Coordinates of C-alpha atoms in Angstrom, one line a residue:
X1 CA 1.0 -107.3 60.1
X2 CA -0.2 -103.7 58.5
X3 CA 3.4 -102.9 58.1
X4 CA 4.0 -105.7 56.1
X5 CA 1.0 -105.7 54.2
X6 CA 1.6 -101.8 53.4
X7 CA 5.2 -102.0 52.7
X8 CA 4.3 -104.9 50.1
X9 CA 1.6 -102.6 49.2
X10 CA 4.3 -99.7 48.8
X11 CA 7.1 -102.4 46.7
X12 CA 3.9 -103.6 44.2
X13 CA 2.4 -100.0 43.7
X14 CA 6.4 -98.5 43.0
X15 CA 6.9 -101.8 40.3
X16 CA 3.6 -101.5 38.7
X17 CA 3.9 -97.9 38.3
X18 CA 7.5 -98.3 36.7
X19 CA 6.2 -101.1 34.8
X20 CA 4.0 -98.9 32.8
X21 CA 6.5 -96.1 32.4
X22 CA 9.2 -97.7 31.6
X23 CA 7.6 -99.1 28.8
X24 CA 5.5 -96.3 27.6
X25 CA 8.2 -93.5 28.0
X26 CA 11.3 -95.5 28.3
X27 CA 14.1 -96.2 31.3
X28 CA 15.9 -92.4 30.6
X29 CA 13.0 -90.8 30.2
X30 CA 11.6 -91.9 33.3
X31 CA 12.5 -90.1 36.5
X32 CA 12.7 -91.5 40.1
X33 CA 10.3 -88.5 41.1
X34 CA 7.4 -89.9 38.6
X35 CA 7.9 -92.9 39.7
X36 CA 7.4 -91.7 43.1
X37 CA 4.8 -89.6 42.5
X38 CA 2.6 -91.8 40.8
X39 CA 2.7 -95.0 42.6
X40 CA 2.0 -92.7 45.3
X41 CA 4.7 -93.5 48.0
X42 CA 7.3 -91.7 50.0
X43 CA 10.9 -90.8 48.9
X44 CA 12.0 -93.6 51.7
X45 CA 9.7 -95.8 50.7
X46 CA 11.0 -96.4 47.3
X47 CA 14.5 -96.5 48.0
X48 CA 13.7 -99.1 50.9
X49 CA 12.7 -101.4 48.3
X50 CA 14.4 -100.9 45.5
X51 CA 18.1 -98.8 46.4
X52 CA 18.6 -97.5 42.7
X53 CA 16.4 -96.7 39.7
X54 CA 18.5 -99.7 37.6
X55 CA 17.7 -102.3 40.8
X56 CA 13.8 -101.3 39.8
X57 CA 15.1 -102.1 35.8
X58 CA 16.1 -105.2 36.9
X59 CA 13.0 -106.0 39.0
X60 CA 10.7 -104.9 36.1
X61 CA 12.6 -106.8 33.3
X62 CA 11.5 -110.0 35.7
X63 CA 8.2 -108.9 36.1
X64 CA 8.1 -108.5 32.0
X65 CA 10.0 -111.5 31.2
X66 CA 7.6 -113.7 33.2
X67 CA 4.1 -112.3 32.3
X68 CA 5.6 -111.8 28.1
X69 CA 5.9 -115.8 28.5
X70 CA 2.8 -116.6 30.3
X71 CA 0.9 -114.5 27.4
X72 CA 2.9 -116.3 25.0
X73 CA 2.6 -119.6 26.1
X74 CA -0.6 -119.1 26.8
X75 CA -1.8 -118.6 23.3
X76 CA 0.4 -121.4 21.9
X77 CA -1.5 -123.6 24.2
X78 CA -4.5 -122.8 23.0
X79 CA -3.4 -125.1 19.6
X80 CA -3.1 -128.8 20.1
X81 CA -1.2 -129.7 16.5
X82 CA 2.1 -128.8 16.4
X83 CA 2.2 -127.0 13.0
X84 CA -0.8 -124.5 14.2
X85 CA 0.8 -124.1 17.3
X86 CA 4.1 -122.7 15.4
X87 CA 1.5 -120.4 13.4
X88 CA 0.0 -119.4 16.9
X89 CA 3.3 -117.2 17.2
X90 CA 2.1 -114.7 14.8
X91 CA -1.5 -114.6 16.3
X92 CA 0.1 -113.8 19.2
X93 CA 2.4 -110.9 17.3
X94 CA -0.9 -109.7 16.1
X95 CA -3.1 -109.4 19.4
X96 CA -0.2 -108.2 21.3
X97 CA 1.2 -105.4 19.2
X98 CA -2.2 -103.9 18.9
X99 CA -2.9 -103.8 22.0
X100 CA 0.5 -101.8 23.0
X101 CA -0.5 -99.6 20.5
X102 CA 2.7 -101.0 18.3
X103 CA 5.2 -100.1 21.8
X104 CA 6.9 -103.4 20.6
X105 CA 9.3 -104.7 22.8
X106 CA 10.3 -103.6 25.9
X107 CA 13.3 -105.7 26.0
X108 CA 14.5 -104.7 22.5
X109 CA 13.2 -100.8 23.5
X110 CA 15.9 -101.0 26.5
X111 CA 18.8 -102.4 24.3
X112 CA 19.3 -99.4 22.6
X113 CA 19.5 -97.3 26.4
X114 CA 21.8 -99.7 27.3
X115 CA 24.5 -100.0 24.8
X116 CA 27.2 -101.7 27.0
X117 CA 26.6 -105.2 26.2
X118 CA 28.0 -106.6 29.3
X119 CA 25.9 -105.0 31.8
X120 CA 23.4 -106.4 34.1
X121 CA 20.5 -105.3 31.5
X122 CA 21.7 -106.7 28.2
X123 CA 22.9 -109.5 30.1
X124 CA 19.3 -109.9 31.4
X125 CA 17.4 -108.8 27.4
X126 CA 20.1 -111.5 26.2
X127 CA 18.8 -114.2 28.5
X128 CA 15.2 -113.3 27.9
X129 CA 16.0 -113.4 24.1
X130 CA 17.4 -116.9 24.4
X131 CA 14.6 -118.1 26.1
X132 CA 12.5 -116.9 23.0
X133 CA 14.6 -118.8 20.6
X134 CA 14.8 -122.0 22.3
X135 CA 11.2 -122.1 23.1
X136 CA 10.5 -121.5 19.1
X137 CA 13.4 -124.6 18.8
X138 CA 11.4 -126.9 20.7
X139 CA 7.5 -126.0 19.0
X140 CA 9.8 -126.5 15.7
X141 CA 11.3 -129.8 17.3
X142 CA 7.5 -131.2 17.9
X143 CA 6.2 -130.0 14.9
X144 CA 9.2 -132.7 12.9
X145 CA 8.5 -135.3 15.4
X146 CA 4.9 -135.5 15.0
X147 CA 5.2 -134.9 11.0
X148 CA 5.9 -137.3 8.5
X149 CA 7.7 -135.5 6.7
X150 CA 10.1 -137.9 4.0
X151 CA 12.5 -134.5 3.6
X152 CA 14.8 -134.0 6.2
X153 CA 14.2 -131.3 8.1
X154 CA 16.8 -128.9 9.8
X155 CA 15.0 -128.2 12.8
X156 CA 17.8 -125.7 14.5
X157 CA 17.8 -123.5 11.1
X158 CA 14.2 -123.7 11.0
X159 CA 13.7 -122.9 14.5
X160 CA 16.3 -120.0 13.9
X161 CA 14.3 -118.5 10.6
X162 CA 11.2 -118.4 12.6
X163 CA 13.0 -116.9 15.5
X164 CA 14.7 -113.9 13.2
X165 CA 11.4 -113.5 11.3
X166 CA 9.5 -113.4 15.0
X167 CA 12.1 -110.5 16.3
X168 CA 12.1 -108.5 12.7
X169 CA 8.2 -108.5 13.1
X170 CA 8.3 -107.0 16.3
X171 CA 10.2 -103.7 15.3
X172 CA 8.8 -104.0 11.6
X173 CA 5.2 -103.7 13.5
X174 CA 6.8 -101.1 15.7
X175 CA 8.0 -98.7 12.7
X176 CA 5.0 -98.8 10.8
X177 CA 2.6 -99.7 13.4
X178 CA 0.9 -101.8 11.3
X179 CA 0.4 -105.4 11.1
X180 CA 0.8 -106.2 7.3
X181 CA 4.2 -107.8 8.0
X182 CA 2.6 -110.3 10.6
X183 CA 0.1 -111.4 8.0
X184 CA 2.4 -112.2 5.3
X185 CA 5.0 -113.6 7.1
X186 CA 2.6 -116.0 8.8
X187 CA 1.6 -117.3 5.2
X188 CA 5.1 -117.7 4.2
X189 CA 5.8 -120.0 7.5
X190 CA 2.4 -122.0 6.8
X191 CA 3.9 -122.8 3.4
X192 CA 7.6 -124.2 4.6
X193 CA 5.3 -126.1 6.9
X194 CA 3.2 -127.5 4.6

């Protein structure tokens, strides 16, 4: 039973440590040995759970992918009506670009260390990505349904705008770490919406 627990203990302290580093400094930039010497674990330790430093990349885009959604989500579901839960988005942009110091993206960070776009990590960033834009399709999709709206509404080329706009905020954010872009594309959306 103590193995167990301490071996979990081991795999959870090498992720979260990798977690942060990867996304503060970067995949290249971050050594096996860090890794290992900050989470705090042996040399044999690491490599029983994770057998190369792109296995960890994988494990920690997962680990990113699913809390990025649950803090998404999680602010969208704050909202109730469909148009301020499309708006939502940007609050979301707002709170969590500030609060990685304008780090932006760790999926879009990794695309430009992985420049083969059929390997296991773009593969995984593309996924991730698509997610994104599909759950923007459907907020879009519930925001028509419920409106009664007598123009016809395109909802995949709306969904798609929003989408684009979302992504270009993120790195627009990033370069001037600043979130003017955020607040002015947010009142552009709330008047298509309107």
């Amino acid at each position: 039973m103590t193995k167990t627990v301490t071996s979990s203990d081991s795999r959870t302290r090498i992720l979260e440590t990798a977690y942060r580093l990867f996304y503060e400094q970067g995949y290249h930039a971050t050594g096996i040995n860090q890794i290992i010497a900050e989470a705090g674990v042996a040399k044999a330790s690491f490599y029983h759970h994770f057998p190369s430093k792109k296995d960890l990349c994988i494990a920690f885009l997962q680990k990113r992918h699913r809390d990025w959604f649950s803090w998404l989500k999680q602010e969208v579901d704050s909202h109730v009506e469909p148009r301020e839960r499309i708006l939502s988005l940007f609050a979301f942009l707002e709170q969590w670009l500030t609060t990685s110091k304008f780090r932006g993206c760790a999926f879009l960070n990794l695309t430009s260390e992985f420049p083969i776009p059929d390997s296991v990590i773009r593969r995984m960033i593309v996924v991730h990505k698509a997610e994104l834009r599909e759950y923007i399709k459907e907020l879009v999709q519930s925001f028509v349904d419920k409106t009664a709206s007598p123009q016809k509404v395109e909802v995949a080329s709306l969904a798609d705008t929003i989408y684009v706009l979302f992504e270009g905020l993120i790195i627009t954010s990033q370069v001037y770490s600043s979130i003017w872009a955020i607040q002015s594309s947010r009142e552009a959306v709330q008047r298509i919406l309107t």
